[in-house]
């Protein structure tokens, strides 16, 4: 219990620190939202409107430290302010719309790549040294080493532009209104294929390699030899004796992989113009939409910390040595 | 017989109910999703179909017809002889779209409202007027801070809103005004989704007799690709888009109906920061001969044809008038100084030689007469690809005459910030387009604007020019205004603080398949652009008729 408390204190401190960085980081970038509106508008906006805009977005609400305190307060009330780019929409609703798409994309990609990667890892470990193992291992290491941005650009270029098999952007056909119709859901699925494939390519290698190494470590254990000696079938031993135990560290590595998943999905969404959180963040950074950037980073920080906390808890449940700690 | 009569009656009924609405499809702004916001004071986030179409201006000044006033909500205005106050008289029996009367009280309410909520005052009108009074139900009197012949234009920039709606709005700055009550032709919003919205006829519009378009439909188009598709397949009737290679991509698809007309708009120029921190560059930049030589090293034709697809309009006028303000141009200025804004690499080299800019250290580039090195970068926003290409052509031209120039492509925000703060050596920049050269001159050469806007980035100020620009506003007499402008443009041309290359196009595509009556190159009765900065778009709309 003391272990958990120590961790909890650490997470709260980390959260406050991250929240502070979230506040100051966007403001350290050159240019502010009003300036960007001016440059984007070309010569359309009269400089007289500068003051009106600053008042509108609350840039004259006193010094930075006061803005910071307001911001800290807003974290706990859940009122994240109003977006600048999509003024006067509240940040929560801007992010809410996007969250659905990102969770859908990331969730599916994570499940698919975890299942597939784990399975490949099991088989590769079981037949270590075979041609299958070599191809899978090298392929996995290669796929994880290529940055998500490169993978998504290559996939988009080949299947989107050159072959024209799949759409080059959007989460669904923009001419359709969202509805629970087969037509609309089909469109969503069709538009989601390329980003999915990209994310899976990025993620799958990590799961494969982790699983394969865990398996190989276990295969030398006595109880595996024992199981085989009992005359159990290969498949039974592979899945029920080795894989089951090798899966435990992989599950905890899943939480650690959340960082990769987040960054991968950010990049993928931008490349495919997918209306999720990643794209919103990118657009918000371009527009220096401080409230949206803050809200977004806050969500990401919280996600990471919660995931890590879950890992800590699961370690306690999985590792008897930590029970008394 | 009876049966036939009945059938005929049924037919007429049917055809009556099936009367098709005349729906025009337009594109003003790209967007990833539509946000329902019709707050006319939210200049950067409200839908750009809010002003003019929902809130009609008092008067529209027609730039394409020597800036003549076209009376809309106001039937007349009168400037006092000392130019210190102005009366607007509203049309009789005006109504809001909800049927309530629109009176001078609404006008006064709107202006007082802007004073109460400065965040709404997007043209800082309260630095311009000091007092607003409703003289009677139809007349409003504005007292001006300084005598100005441009009062009517300034005051007409703001929308008039209904007092009975807005007086109860708790926070007008964040008010999205989803169901607007307005005075313009298209106030009703029957459909609004993230992907499309319609704006339809105001049943109480005073000028309904001239309005033949029932609705404008605005499909959500996110990027150039989508805009291109919607333009080329004939979905759009009215657009403000950039279309590459438009003759082949768009016009060729249906030459009888698909048209475009790009009249000149804001001026684009190269400029040097006369106060740059780099001492050696500063010496050269402050030498007018150096600036003139650069002016002659720029291949404007190639910039227009290659970087701009031939859309921009050539500008070789160091007095900055160009095609856009040609009625204001003094021909003697162009005769005296025009050669410095015309491409001639040999003349540029000769002038640099003559002024003592020679390569002293043997690196292949010219140095200052005192031997110090000249080397600078020209900044341009990285996402404005046509400008990036323009700067690349300029850099080639400068290097060809022995000047060590490079290109630097910061983010848009950084570019703007550096221009405002004066943290750069050289840049490409533009000046706002207006009815007369008064406005760009005021923007570029007012010392009080230094460090506040990017239009004063060159940091060149001249008390004489400022005096002439002020004089311009203090008389309503055209001949006196012209005289002031002639003097001012001569001083500017002689000093060449900005090196013009071309005028940006005023984007305008129109499709005559469903509607006719457009303002065209052959019949340019108003500025045709549907952009939010062009109130005359309302006049173009009112001239349209559906094709039978």
Tab-separated table of C-alpha atoms in Angstrom, chain A residues 79-324:
chain	number	residue	atom	x	y	z
A	79	UNK	CA	-13.928	24.212	-17.983
A	80	UNK	CA	-11.067	24.471	-20.461
A	81	UNK	CA	-12.126	27.796	-21.918
A	82	UNK	CA	-13.060	28.591	-25.504
A	83	UNK	CA	-11.182	27.686	-28.640
A	84	UNK	CA	-9.697	30.575	-30.563
A	85	UNK	CA	-9.777	28.975	-33.978
A	86	UNK	CA	-13.332	27.687	-33.565
A	87	UNK	CA	-14.495	30.593	-31.423
A	88	UNK	CA	-16.885	30.609	-29.565
A	89	UNK	CA	-16.981	26.794	-29.263
A	90	UNK	CA	-15.777	25.546	-25.865
A	91	UNK	CA	-12.552	23.540	-25.977
A	92	UNK	CA	-14.327	20.557	-24.436
A	93	UNK	CA	-16.726	20.285	-27.370
A	94	UNK	CA	-13.969	20.758	-29.967
A	95	UNK	CA	-11.972	17.953	-28.359
A	96	UNK	CA	-15.073	15.870	-27.700
A	97	UNK	CA	-15.900	15.674	-31.408
A	98	UNK	CA	-12.357	14.669	-32.252
A	99	UNK	CA	-11.929	12.235	-29.380
A	100	UNK	CA	-14.467	9.817	-30.871
A	101	UNK	CA	-12.458	9.450	-34.080
A	102	UNK	CA	-9.113	9.100	-32.343
A	103	UNK	CA	-10.298	6.561	-29.790
A	104	UNK	CA	-11.912	4.590	-32.601
A	105	UNK	CA	-8.799	4.636	-34.747
A	106	UNK	CA	-6.290	4.077	-31.936
A	107	UNK	CA	-8.412	1.498	-30.152
A	108	UNK	CA	-8.933	-0.641	-33.236
A	109	UNK	CA	-5.334	-0.311	-34.337
A	110	UNK	CA	-4.059	-1.218	-30.861
A	111	UNK	CA	-6.263	-4.293	-30.545
A	112	UNK	CA	-5.468	-5.510	-34.057
A	113	UNK	CA	-1.726	-4.936	-33.832
A	114	UNK	CA	-1.526	-6.388	-30.319
A	115	UNK	CA	-3.346	-9.552	-31.310
A	116	UNK	CA	-1.485	-9.998	-34.574
A	117	UNK	CA	1.893	-9.003	-33.171
A	118	UNK	CA	1.564	-11.297	-30.184
A	119	UNK	CA	0.540	-14.201	-32.373
A	120	UNK	CA	3.470	-13.653	-34.746
A	121	UNK	CA	5.806	-13.418	-31.756
A	122	UNK	CA	4.536	-16.711	-30.331
A	123	UNK	CA	5.007	-18.576	-33.581
A	124	UNK	CA	8.401	-16.989	-34.259
A	125	UNK	CA	9.652	-17.944	-30.794
A	126	UNK	CA	8.328	-21.454	-31.092
A	127	UNK	CA	10.108	-21.927	-34.409
A	128	UNK	CA	13.114	-19.838	-33.526
A	129	UNK	CA	15.850	-19.977	-36.145
A	130	UNK	CA	13.436	-21.034	-38.898
A	131	UNK	CA	12.976	-18.954	-42.040
A	132	UNK	CA	9.618	-17.766	-40.686
A	133	UNK	CA	11.326	-16.493	-37.531
A	134	UNK	CA	14.002	-14.630	-39.490
A	135	UNK	CA	11.481	-12.946	-41.754
A	136	UNK	CA	9.172	-11.983	-38.885
A	137	UNK	CA	11.937	-10.735	-36.595
A	138	UNK	CA	13.734	-8.687	-39.227
A	139	UNK	CA	10.433	-7.386	-40.576
A	140	UNK	CA	9.263	-6.412	-37.097
A	141	UNK	CA	12.446	-4.558	-36.253
A	142	UNK	CA	12.346	-2.830	-39.609
A	143	UNK	CA	8.696	-1.792	-39.264
A	144	UNK	CA	9.206	-0.336	-35.776
A	145	UNK	CA	12.327	1.560	-36.791
A	146	UNK	CA	10.623	3.454	-39.606
A	147	UNK	CA	9.019	6.626	-38.175
A	148	UNK	CA	5.239	6.804	-38.388
A	149	UNK	CA	5.395	9.832	-40.636
A	150	UNK	CA	7.397	7.969	-43.272
A	151	UNK	CA	5.184	4.906	-43.097
A	152	UNK	CA	1.995	6.943	-43.452
A	153	UNK	CA	3.362	8.958	-46.354
A	154	UNK	CA	4.469	5.802	-48.183
A	155	UNK	CA	1.162	4.011	-47.586
A	156	UNK	CA	-0.807	7.097	-48.624
A	157	UNK	CA	1.291	7.603	-51.716
A	158	UNK	CA	1.012	4.008	-52.914
A	159	UNK	CA	-2.589	3.126	-52.068
A	160	UNK	CA	-4.152	6.570	-51.999
A	161	UNK	CA	-2.536	8.587	-54.778
A	162	UNK	CA	-0.894	6.134	-57.144
A	163	UNK	CA	-3.359	3.248	-57.131
A	164	UNK	CA	-6.332	5.325	-56.008
A	165	UNK	CA	-7.858	2.380	-54.131
A	166	UNK	CA	-8.625	4.362	-51.005
A	167	UNK	CA	-9.613	7.954	-50.183
A	168	UNK	CA	-6.821	10.413	-49.367
A	169	UNK	CA	-8.457	12.076	-46.426
A	170	UNK	CA	-11.415	12.499	-44.064
A	171	UNK	CA	-13.076	10.052	-41.731
A	172	UNK	CA	-16.109	9.645	-43.983
A	173	UNK	CA	-17.486	10.927	-47.254
A	174	UNK	CA	-18.062	14.640	-46.506
A	175	UNK	CA	-21.271	14.655	-48.553
A	176	UNK	CA	-22.912	12.242	-46.096
A	177	UNK	CA	-24.523	13.369	-42.871
A	178	UNK	CA	-23.590	11.232	-39.857
A	179	UNK	CA	-26.238	8.565	-39.361
A	180	UNK	CA	-26.578	4.994	-38.179
A	181	UNK	CA	-26.903	3.745	-41.729
A	182	UNK	CA	-24.999	0.981	-43.414
A	183	UNK	CA	-23.939	3.484	-46.044
A	184	UNK	CA	-22.362	5.884	-43.554
A	185	UNK	CA	-20.708	3.198	-41.435
A	186	UNK	CA	-19.308	1.639	-44.604
A	187	UNK	CA	-17.900	4.995	-45.596
A	188	UNK	CA	-16.260	5.398	-42.176
A	189	UNK	CA	-14.701	1.947	-42.440
A	190	UNK	CA	-13.470	2.584	-45.965
A	191	UNK	CA	-11.894	5.895	-44.972
A	192	UNK	CA	-10.330	4.319	-41.892
A	193	UNK	CA	-8.468	1.508	-43.657
A	194	UNK	CA	-5.301	3.362	-44.652
A	195	UNK	CA	-4.729	5.103	-41.306
A	196	UNK	CA	-5.410	1.754	-39.617
A	197	UNK	CA	-2.897	-0.112	-41.779
A	198	UNK	CA	-0.324	2.586	-41.103
A	199	UNK	CA	-0.792	2.524	-37.339
A	200	UNK	CA	-0.730	-1.272	-37.251
A	201	UNK	CA	2.501	-1.303	-39.245
A	202	UNK	CA	4.044	1.093	-36.753
A	203	UNK	CA	2.839	-0.753	-33.654
A	204	UNK	CA	2.962	-4.411	-34.605
A	205	UNK	CA	6.728	-4.823	-34.547
A	206	UNK	CA	7.078	-3.824	-30.910
A	207	UNK	CA	4.513	-6.355	-29.759
A	208	UNK	CA	6.054	-9.089	-31.913
A	209	UNK	CA	9.571	-8.581	-30.596
A	210	UNK	CA	8.484	-8.318	-26.941
A	211	UNK	CA	6.399	-11.463	-27.173
A	212	UNK	CA	9.091	-13.429	-29.000
A	213	UNK	CA	11.762	-12.585	-26.431
A	214	UNK	CA	9.509	-13.369	-23.480
A	215	UNK	CA	8.624	-16.685	-25.035
A	216	UNK	CA	12.211	-17.652	-25.721
A	217	UNK	CA	13.138	-16.899	-22.111
A	218	UNK	CA	10.354	-19.152	-20.918
A	219	UNK	CA	10.896	-22.010	-23.329
A	220	UNK	CA	14.004	-23.077	-21.437
A	221	UNK	CA	12.046	-23.367	-18.181
A	222	UNK	CA	11.609	-26.755	-16.568
A	223	UNK	CA	7.812	-26.770	-16.641
A	224	UNK	CA	7.854	-26.492	-20.430
A	225	UNK	CA	10.133	-29.524	-20.648
A	226	UNK	CA	7.820	-31.222	-18.183
A	227	UNK	CA	4.763	-30.428	-20.274
A	228	UNK	CA	6.385	-31.842	-23.377
A	229	UNK	CA	7.500	-34.895	-21.485
A	230	UNK	CA	3.865	-35.445	-20.542
A	231	UNK	CA	3.284	-35.864	-24.274
A	232	UNK	CA	1.075	-32.812	-24.727
A	233	UNK	CA	0.746	-31.572	-28.252
A	234	UNK	CA	3.097	-28.872	-29.472
A	235	UNK	CA	0.323	-26.419	-29.978
A	236	UNK	CA	-1.060	-27.002	-26.505
A	237	UNK	CA	2.324	-26.413	-24.891
A	238	UNK	CA	3.003	-23.368	-27.049
A	239	UNK	CA	-0.291	-21.636	-26.299
A	240	UNK	CA	-1.235	-22.809	-22.816
A	241	UNK	CA	2.084	-23.217	-21.086
A	242	UNK	CA	4.494	-20.809	-22.746
A	243	UNK	CA	2.386	-18.063	-24.278
A	244	UNK	CA	0.103	-17.648	-21.321
A	245	UNK	CA	2.969	-16.825	-18.994
A	246	UNK	CA	4.883	-14.839	-21.571
A	247	UNK	CA	1.836	-12.652	-22.107
A	248	UNK	CA	1.999	-11.030	-18.672
A	249	UNK	CA	4.973	-8.717	-19.313
A	250	UNK	CA	3.518	-7.953	-22.726
A	251	UNK	CA	0.300	-6.696	-21.180
A	252	UNK	CA	2.218	-4.272	-19.014
A	253	UNK	CA	4.283	-3.217	-22.009
A	254	UNK	CA	0.997	-2.299	-23.657
A	255	UNK	CA	0.601	0.630	-21.277
A	256	UNK	CA	4.153	1.696	-21.899
A	257	UNK	CA	3.430	1.575	-25.627
A	258	UNK	CA	0.682	4.184	-25.193
A	259	UNK	CA	3.250	6.894	-25.848
A	260	UNK	CA	4.125	5.356	-29.198
A	261	UNK	CA	0.466	4.872	-30.007
A	262	UNK	CA	-0.330	8.503	-29.198
A	263	UNK	CA	2.524	9.972	-31.203
A	264	UNK	CA	1.912	7.549	-34.065
A	265	UNK	CA	-1.746	8.457	-34.258
A	266	UNK	CA	-0.972	12.188	-34.145
A	267	UNK	CA	1.224	11.941	-37.196
A	268	UNK	CA	-1.076	9.543	-39.015
A	269	UNK	CA	-4.098	11.777	-38.541
A	270	UNK	CA	-2.275	14.793	-39.895
A	271	UNK	CA	-1.111	12.938	-42.991
A	272	UNK	CA	-4.569	11.483	-43.698
A	273	UNK	CA	-6.402	14.662	-42.722
A	274	UNK	CA	-8.377	12.552	-40.247
A	275	UNK	CA	-10.554	14.691	-37.967
A	276	UNK	CA	-9.182	13.307	-34.718
A	277	UNK	CA	-7.265	14.783	-31.811
A	278	UNK	CA	-3.939	14.629	-33.631
A	279	UNK	CA	-5.177	16.757	-36.473
A	280	UNK	CA	-6.918	19.148	-34.096
A	281	UNK	CA	-3.670	19.530	-32.153
A	282	UNK	CA	-1.715	20.180	-35.323
A	283	UNK	CA	-4.204	22.777	-36.543
A	284	UNK	CA	-4.287	24.317	-33.082
A	285	UNK	CA	-0.506	24.622	-33.014
A	286	UNK	CA	-0.524	26.279	-36.435
A	287	UNK	CA	-3.135	28.735	-35.204
A	288	UNK	CA	-1.520	29.022	-31.727
A	289	UNK	CA	-4.917	28.160	-30.299
A	290	UNK	CA	-3.606	28.103	-26.713
A	291	UNK	CA	-6.782	26.848	-25.001
A	292	UNK	CA	-7.070	23.884	-27.381
A	293	UNK	CA	-3.365	23.030	-27.167
A	294	UNK	CA	-3.532	23.127	-23.363
A	295	UNK	CA	-6.656	21.010	-23.228
A	296	UNK	CA	-5.194	18.509	-25.646
A	297	UNK	CA	-1.856	18.158	-23.859
A	298	UNK	CA	-3.745	17.818	-20.600
A	299	UNK	CA	-5.696	14.881	-21.996
A	300	UNK	CA	-2.515	13.267	-23.277
A	301	UNK	CA	-0.703	13.794	-19.974
A	302	UNK	CA	-3.586	12.348	-18.008
A	303	UNK	CA	-3.810	9.358	-20.361
A	304	UNK	CA	-0.122	8.570	-19.984
A	305	UNK	CA	-0.157	8.894	-16.197
A	306	UNK	CA	-3.311	6.842	-15.774
A	307	UNK	CA	-1.877	4.140	-18.034
A	308	UNK	CA	1.294	4.036	-15.970
A	309	UNK	CA	-0.672	3.917	-12.769
A	310	UNK	CA	-2.629	0.952	-14.094
A	311	UNK	CA	0.685	-0.737	-14.842
A	312	UNK	CA	1.844	-0.140	-11.273
A	313	UNK	CA	-1.352	-1.615	-9.913
A	314	UNK	CA	-1.147	-4.581	-12.241
A	315	UNK	CA	2.447	-5.215	-11.169
A	316	UNK	CA	1.236	-5.504	-7.621
A	317	UNK	CA	-1.402	-7.950	-8.721
A	318	UNK	CA	0.981	-9.921	-10.933
A	319	UNK	CA	4.197	-9.836	-8.946
A	320	UNK	CA	3.832	-11.372	-5.504
A	321	UNK	CA	7.140	-9.782	-4.406
A	322	UNK	CA	5.491	-6.352	-4.449
A	323	UNK	CA	2.497	-7.413	-2.373
A	324	UNK	CA	4.063	-6.580	0.945
